[in-house]
mmCIF file of C-alpha atoms in Angstrom:
data_model
loop_
_atom_site.group_PDB
_atom_site.id
_atom_site.type_symbol
_atom_site.label_atom_id
_atom_site.label_comp_id
_atom_site.label_asym_id
_atom_site.label_seq_id
_atom_site.Cartn_x
_atom_site.Cartn_y
_atom_site.Cartn_z
ATOM 1 C CA MET A 14 52.817 9.989 64.141
ATOM 2 C CA ALA A 15 53.917 13.596 63.631
ATOM 3 C CA GLN A 16 53.195 15.934 66.506
ATOM 4 C CA ASP A 17 50.697 18.693 65.757
ATOM 5 C CA LYS A 18 52.198 22.146 65.422
ATOM 6 C CA THR A 19 50.543 25.458 66.122
ATOM 7 C CA GLU A 20 51.292 28.710 64.311
ATOM 8 C CA GLN A 21 53.106 29.842 67.451
ATOM 9 C CA ASP A 22 55.304 26.721 67.381
ATOM 10 C CA ALA A 23 56.235 27.360 63.752
ATOM 11 C CA MET A 24 57.085 31.016 64.342
ATOM 12 C CA ALA A 25 59.004 30.196 67.527
ATOM 13 C CA ARG A 26 61.112 27.686 65.584
ATOM 14 C CA LEU A 27 61.843 30.163 62.794
ATOM 15 C CA ARG A 28 62.771 32.920 65.236
ATOM 16 C CA GLY A 29 64.948 30.500 67.182
ATOM 17 C CA ILE A 30 66.801 29.572 64.006
ATOM 18 C CA MET A 31 67.348 33.265 63.277
ATOM 19 C CA ARG A 32 68.769 33.838 66.771
ATOM 20 C CA ARG A 33 71.137 30.893 66.291
ATOM 21 C CA LEU A 34 72.316 32.232 62.945
ATOM 22 C CA ARG A 35 73.054 35.636 64.504
ATOM 23 C CA ASP A 36 74.727 34.278 67.659
ATOM 24 C CA PRO A 37 78.085 36.117 67.889
ATOM 25 C CA GLU A 38 79.954 32.998 69.052
ATOM 26 C CA THR A 39 78.270 30.028 67.368
ATOM 27 C CA GLY A 40 76.302 31.578 64.502
ATOM 28 C CA CYS A 41 76.944 31.879 60.776
ATOM 29 C CA PRO A 42 79.681 34.443 59.969
ATOM 30 C CA TRP A 43 77.742 35.751 56.970
ATOM 31 C CA ASP A 44 74.501 36.267 58.910
ATOM 32 C CA ILE A 45 76.382 37.896 61.809
ATOM 33 C CA GLU A 46 77.979 40.463 59.475
ATOM 34 C CA GLN A 47 74.708 41.626 57.922
ATOM 35 C CA THR A 48 73.052 44.999 58.587
ATOM 36 C CA PHE A 49 69.669 46.509 57.747
ATOM 37 C CA ALA A 50 71.225 48.129 54.676
ATOM 38 C CA SER A 51 72.911 44.961 53.434
ATOM 39 C CA ILE A 52 69.761 42.855 53.860
ATOM 40 C CA ALA A 53 67.334 45.396 52.351
ATOM 41 C CA PRO A 54 68.111 44.434 48.704
ATOM 42 C CA TYR A 55 67.345 40.788 49.515
ATOM 43 C CA THR A 56 64.049 41.845 51.083
ATOM 44 C CA ILE A 57 63.056 43.651 47.890
ATOM 45 C CA GLU A 58 64.186 40.701 45.773
ATOM 46 C CA GLU A 59 62.131 38.229 47.826
ATOM 47 C CA ALA A 60 59.016 40.403 47.490
ATOM 48 C CA TYR A 61 59.433 40.369 43.718
ATOM 49 C CA GLU A 62 59.881 36.605 43.722
ATOM 50 C CA VAL A 63 56.556 36.257 45.545
ATOM 51 C CA ALA A 64 54.930 38.476 42.906
ATOM 52 C CA ASP A 65 56.607 36.459 40.147
ATOM 53 C CA ALA A 66 55.289 33.139 41.489
ATOM 54 C CA ILE A 67 51.783 34.596 41.634
ATOM 55 C CA GLU A 68 52.109 36.058 38.138
ATOM 56 C CA ARG A 69 53.151 32.646 36.780
ATOM 57 C CA ARG A 70 50.489 30.878 38.895
ATOM 58 C CA ALA A 71 53.322 28.746 40.241
ATOM 59 C CA TRP A 72 51.368 27.775 43.322
ATOM 60 C CA ASP A 73 53.788 24.967 44.183
ATOM 61 C CA GLU A 74 56.545 27.607 44.511
ATOM 62 C CA LEU A 75 54.510 30.219 46.371
ATOM 63 C CA LYS A 76 54.839 28.612 49.811
ATOM 64 C CA GLY A 77 58.634 28.714 49.592
ATOM 65 C CA GLU A 78 58.694 32.275 48.267
ATOM 66 C CA LEU A 79 56.386 33.469 51.048
ATOM 67 C CA GLY A 80 58.668 31.733 53.534
ATOM 68 C CA ASP A 81 61.676 33.544 52.098
ATOM 69 C CA LEU A 82 59.858 36.859 52.455
ATOM 70 C CA LEU A 83 58.756 36.055 56.017
ATOM 71 C CA PHE A 84 62.351 35.221 56.888
ATOM 72 C CA GLN A 85 63.365 38.705 55.774
ATOM 73 C CA SER A 86 60.976 40.218 58.341
ATOM 74 C CA VAL A 87 62.357 37.891 61.012
ATOM 75 C CA PHE A 88 65.927 38.857 60.038
ATOM 76 C CA HIS A 89 65.249 42.593 60.300
ATOM 77 C CA ALA A 90 63.352 42.175 63.578
ATOM 78 C CA GLN A 91 66.215 40.135 65.071
ATOM 79 C CA MET A 92 68.746 42.845 64.205
ATOM 80 C CA ALA A 93 66.418 45.463 65.672
ATOM 81 C CA GLU A 94 66.046 43.467 68.894
ATOM 82 C CA GLU A 95 69.822 43.132 69.197
ATOM 83 C CA ALA A 96 70.084 46.923 68.860
ATOM 84 C CA GLY A 97 67.405 47.474 71.524
ATOM 85 C CA MET A 98 65.009 49.062 69.019
ATOM 86 C CA PHE A 99 62.018 46.702 68.916
ATOM 87 C CA THR A 100 61.137 43.000 68.743
ATOM 88 C CA PHE A 101 59.292 40.783 66.293
ATOM 89 C CA ASP A 102 56.311 40.817 68.683
ATOM 90 C CA ASP A 103 56.350 44.615 68.522
ATOM 91 C CA VAL A 104 56.204 44.396 64.718
ATOM 92 C CA ALA A 105 53.267 41.960 64.819
ATOM 93 C CA ASP A 106 51.418 44.012 67.442
ATOM 94 C CA ALA A 107 51.911 47.243 65.479
ATOM 95 C CA MET A 108 50.490 45.619 62.355
ATOM 96 C CA SER A 109 47.539 44.187 64.299
ATOM 97 C CA ASP A 110 46.792 47.597 65.796
ATOM 98 C CA LYS A 111 47.001 49.212 62.367
ATOM 99 C CA MET A 112 44.645 46.702 60.743
ATOM 100 C CA VAL A 113 42.085 47.025 63.548
ATOM 101 C CA ALA A 114 42.213 50.833 63.343
ATOM 102 C CA ARG A 115 41.851 50.805 59.560
ATOM 103 C CA HIS A 116 38.878 48.403 59.569
ATOM 104 C CA PRO A 117 36.304 49.923 61.915
ATOM 105 C CA HIS A 118 33.584 48.252 59.803
ATOM 106 C CA VAL A 119 35.003 44.873 60.867
ATOM 107 C CA PHE A 120 36.430 45.472 64.357
ATOM 108 C CA GLY A 121 34.379 48.509 65.385
ATOM 109 C CA ALA A 122 30.884 49.907 65.227
ATOM 110 C CA ASP A 123 30.947 51.148 61.617
ATOM 111 C CA SER A 124 28.532 49.574 59.156
ATOM 112 C CA ARG A 125 29.839 46.970 56.717
ATOM 113 C CA ASP A 126 27.191 48.076 54.235
ATOM 114 C CA LYS A 127 29.621 50.033 52.074
ATOM 115 C CA SER A 128 30.912 49.740 48.540
ATOM 116 C CA ALA A 129 34.528 48.812 47.920
ATOM 117 C CA ASP A 130 35.096 52.387 46.675
ATOM 118 C CA GLN A 131 33.712 53.860 49.898
ATOM 119 C CA GLN A 132 35.875 51.533 51.974
ATOM 120 C CA THR A 133 38.916 52.633 49.951
ATOM 121 C CA ARG A 134 38.072 56.292 50.641
ATOM 122 C CA ASP A 135 37.639 55.539 54.334
ATOM 123 C CA TRP A 136 41.003 53.725 54.317
ATOM 124 C CA GLU A 137 42.689 56.760 52.808
ATOM 125 C CA THR A 138 41.076 59.033 55.415
ATOM 126 C CA VAL A 139 42.476 56.887 58.222
ATOM 127 C CA LYS A 140 45.927 56.823 56.583
ATOM 128 C CA ALA A 141 45.851 60.617 56.203
ATOM 129 C CA ALA A 142 45.166 60.946 59.933
ATOM 130 C CA GLU A 143 48.067 58.587 60.667
ATOM 131 C CA ARG A 144 50.372 60.693 58.488
ATOM 132 C CA ALA A 145 49.286 63.845 60.297
ATOM 133 C CA ARG A 146 50.063 62.253 63.670
ATOM 134 C CA ARG A 147 53.546 61.391 62.371
ATOM 135 C CA GLY A 148 54.061 65.013 61.384
ATOM 136 C CA ALA A 149 53.975 64.459 57.619
ATOM 137 C CA ALA A 150 52.734 67.906 56.602
ATOM 138 C CA GLY A 151 53.137 67.751 52.813
ATOM 139 C CA VAL A 152 50.825 65.721 50.599
ATOM 140 C CA LEU A 153 53.756 63.750 49.178
ATOM 141 C CA ASP A 154 55.917 63.657 52.306
ATOM 142 C CA ASP A 155 55.824 59.943 53.104
ATOM 143 C CA VAL A 156 55.719 58.341 49.652
ATOM 144 C CA ALA A 157 58.695 56.019 50.060
ATOM 145 C CA VAL A 158 61.756 57.067 48.066
ATOM 146 C CA GLY A 159 62.983 53.452 47.876
ATOM 147 C CA LEU A 160 60.022 52.212 45.832
ATOM 148 C CA PRO A 161 60.622 51.151 42.220
ATOM 149 C CA ALA A 162 60.506 54.383 40.211
ATOM 150 C CA LEU A 163 57.447 53.399 38.157
ATOM 151 C CA LEU A 164 55.456 52.390 41.230
ATOM 152 C CA ARG A 165 56.509 55.562 43.072
ATOM 153 C CA ALA A 166 55.397 57.687 40.118
ATOM 154 C CA VAL A 167 51.895 56.199 40.322
ATOM 155 C CA LYS A 168 51.746 56.679 44.101
ATOM 156 C CA LEU A 169 52.868 60.301 43.820
ATOM 157 C CA GLN A 170 50.226 60.967 41.179
ATOM 158 C CA LYS A 171 47.478 59.249 43.190
ATOM 159 C CA ARG A 172 48.361 61.293 46.251
ATOM 160 C CA ALA A 173 48.335 64.562 44.264
ATOM 161 C CA ALA A 174 45.046 63.602 42.590
ATOM 162 C CA ARG A 175 43.355 63.317 45.996
ATOM 163 C CA VAL A 176 43.777 67.061 46.479
ATOM 164 C CA GLY A 177 42.633 67.901 42.942
ATOM 165 C CA PHE A 178 45.973 68.114 41.131
ATOM 166 C CA ASP A 179 45.095 65.870 38.193
ATOM 167 C CA TRP A 180 43.861 65.963 34.622
ATOM 168 C CA PRO A 181 40.120 65.288 34.604
ATOM 169 C CA GLU A 182 40.145 63.594 31.186
ATOM 170 C CA THR A 183 42.336 60.842 29.729
ATOM 171 C CA ALA A 184 42.529 62.818 26.471
ATOM 172 C CA GLN A 185 44.513 65.510 28.286
ATOM 173 C CA VAL A 186 47.040 62.913 29.429
ATOM 174 C CA LEU A 187 47.400 61.695 25.847
ATOM 175 C CA ASP A 188 48.006 65.292 24.720
ATOM 176 C CA LYS A 189 50.718 65.593 27.364
ATOM 177 C CA ILE A 190 52.332 62.362 26.124
ATOM 178 C CA ALA A 191 52.469 63.848 22.610
ATOM 179 C CA GLU A 192 54.022 67.024 24.024
ATOM 180 C CA GLU A 193 56.655 65.128 26.034
ATOM 181 C CA THR A 194 57.455 62.953 23.005
ATOM 182 C CA ARG A 195 58.122 66.061 20.914
ATOM 183 C CA GLU A 196 60.369 67.481 23.642
ATOM 184 C CA LEU A 197 62.306 64.202 23.804
ATOM 185 C CA VAL A 198 62.839 64.274 20.031
ATOM 186 C CA GLU A 199 64.045 67.891 20.278
ATOM 187 C CA ALA A 200 66.502 66.984 23.055
ATOM 188 C CA ASP A 201 67.769 64.045 21.042
ATOM 189 C CA THR A 202 68.174 66.202 17.933
ATOM 190 C CA ALA A 203 70.140 68.744 19.973
ATOM 191 C CA ALA A 204 72.416 65.916 21.169
ATOM 192 C CA ASP A 205 72.009 67.093 24.760
ATOM 193 C CA PRO A 206 72.453 64.003 27.004
ATOM 194 C CA ALA A 207 71.185 65.674 30.180
ATOM 195 C CA ALA A 208 68.093 67.081 28.483
ATOM 196 C CA ARG A 209 67.489 63.770 26.725
ATOM 197 C CA THR A 210 67.523 61.916 30.054
ATOM 198 C CA GLU A 211 65.240 64.505 31.666
ATOM 199 C CA GLU A 212 62.713 64.427 28.835
ATOM 200 C CA PHE A 213 62.706 60.631 28.774
ATOM 201 C CA GLY A 214 61.946 60.661 32.505
ATOM 202 C CA ASP A 215 59.113 63.140 31.928
ATOM 203 C CA LEU A 216 57.658 60.868 29.252
ATOM 204 C CA LEU A 217 57.796 57.818 31.506
ATOM 205 C CA PHE A 218 56.156 59.807 34.307
ATOM 206 C CA VAL A 219 53.238 60.810 32.074
ATOM 207 C CA LEU A 220 52.893 57.241 30.774
ATOM 208 C CA ALA A 221 52.549 56.137 34.407
ATOM 209 C CA ASN A 222 49.811 58.752 34.767
ATOM 210 C CA LEU A 223 48.042 57.341 31.702
ATOM 211 C CA ALA A 224 48.153 53.879 33.264
ATOM 212 C CA ARG A 225 46.494 55.297 36.375
ATOM 213 C CA HIS A 226 43.756 56.978 34.320
ATOM 214 C CA LEU A 227 43.139 53.718 32.430
ATOM 215 C CA ASP A 228 43.132 51.724 35.702
ATOM 216 C CA ILE A 229 46.173 49.714 34.565
ATOM 217 C CA ASP A 230 48.934 48.520 36.874
ATOM 218 C CA PRO A 231 51.999 49.696 34.920
ATOM 219 C CA GLU A 232 54.348 47.303 36.740
ATOM 220 C CA ALA A 233 52.109 44.344 35.851
ATOM 221 C CA ALA A 234 51.748 45.566 32.276
ATOM 222 C CA LEU A 235 55.516 45.890 31.870
ATOM 223 C CA ARG A 236 56.108 42.462 33.459
ATOM 224 C CA ALA A 237 53.680 40.992 30.920
ATOM 225 C CA ALA A 238 55.480 42.781 28.096
ATOM 226 C CA ASN A 239 58.815 41.438 29.372
ATOM 227 C CA ALA A 240 57.397 37.909 29.469
ATOM 228 C CA LYS A 241 56.039 38.290 25.939
ATOM 229 C CA PHE A 242 59.390 39.525 24.650
ATOM 230 C CA THR A 243 61.142 36.597 26.342
ATOM 231 C CA ARG A 244 58.734 34.059 24.775
ATOM 232 C CA ARG A 245 59.049 35.481 21.288
ATOM 233 C CA PHE A 246 62.814 35.813 21.432
ATOM 234 C CA ALA A 247 63.019 32.203 22.611
ATOM 235 C CA HIS A 248 61.066 31.263 19.481
ATOM 236 C CA ILE A 249 63.620 33.134 17.364
ATOM 237 C CA GLU A 250 66.488 31.293 19.046
ATOM 238 C CA ALA A 251 64.802 27.895 18.645
ATOM 239 C CA ALA A 252 63.971 28.500 14.987
ATOM 240 C CA LEU A 253 67.509 29.663 14.223
ATOM 241 C CA ALA A 254 68.974 26.679 16.102
ATOM 242 C CA ALA A 255 66.906 24.404 13.846
ATOM 243 C CA ARG A 256 68.668 26.090 10.938
ATOM 244 C CA GLY A 257 72.051 25.578 12.557
ATOM 245 C CA LYS A 258 72.472 29.252 13.429
ATOM 246 C CA ARG A 259 72.696 31.562 16.405
ATOM 247 C CA PRO A 260 71.125 35.035 16.638
ATOM 248 C CA ASP A 261 74.510 36.707 16.120
ATOM 249 C CA GLN A 262 74.845 34.745 12.855
ATOM 250 C CA SER A 263 71.453 35.937 11.611
ATOM 251 C CA SER A 264 70.210 39.177 10.098
ATOM 252 C CA LEU A 265 67.707 41.577 11.616
ATOM 253 C CA ALA A 266 65.338 40.868 8.717
ATOM 254 C CA GLU A 267 65.445 37.107 9.400
ATOM 255 C CA MET A 268 64.919 37.553 13.130
ATOM 256 C CA ASP A 269 62.118 40.050 12.551
ATOM 257 C CA ALA A 270 60.348 37.546 10.305
ATOM 258 C CA LEU A 271 60.642 34.893 13.020
ATOM 259 C CA TRP A 272 59.346 37.401 15.587
ATOM 260 C CA ASN A 273 56.267 37.996 13.451
ATOM 261 C CA GLU A 274 55.879 34.224 13.112
ATOM 262 C CA ALA A 275 55.865 33.867 16.910
ATOM 263 C CA LYS A 276 53.424 36.769 17.194
ATOM 264 C CA ALA A 277 51.039 35.197 14.696
ATOM 265 C CA ALA A 278 51.253 31.824 16.456
ATOM 266 C CA GLU A 279 50.274 33.419 19.780
ATOM 267 C CA LYS A 280 47.248 35.077 18.215
ATOM 268 C CA SER A 281 46.031 32.027 16.301
#
């Protein structure tokens, strides 16, 4: 009969494995060579794989993906402990303290009789106080530079909107999109690569703002569009294969017709 395990047992085992992997004499050479900077891309990748499993409702995969992401935290904490910076327990305690401080309606005397919107506003008030204690004077000071550009654009705009720097109406955002589109066309016509890149960035930034005004997650919307493109292109490839052809042996007109066929099938 298998011995019962507690959460502490499971975490102790995982942390012990990490220490063994990083042992300078008996550990894994690859793990020993890693640094915060070299592991950071894997951390980002694992977070996206968690999001991908959820997006696909691949619940049988989610446990493994969450484990991979947890291991990234353990890896970073182990390197920090070796450098005398902090331990995994310090990380867990800091997060516990933060959650207790940010939920006074659960752990304190505040009333729970609030709307979700009011709780969100309270959350932002607490975070603003935390930023002030850290010495972040500017409104945008601590919006992480390493975020995906589209996500960072939305966070920058949300932060600016809290102090009133925002279009009050969605129609004004749409007008700005039309303006930025015209400027992109002008830069393209002038064959100015630098201006073309700048104007394209401006257009993407305003599109992110439109998503915020429409209460759309632009990352989720783009992931869905990517998935749709992948499905429809797979249909093109399958249909061409049935004709004994590959996409590079087909014409744009033929592939476009197959695309529309896949589109119609999805809507039927």
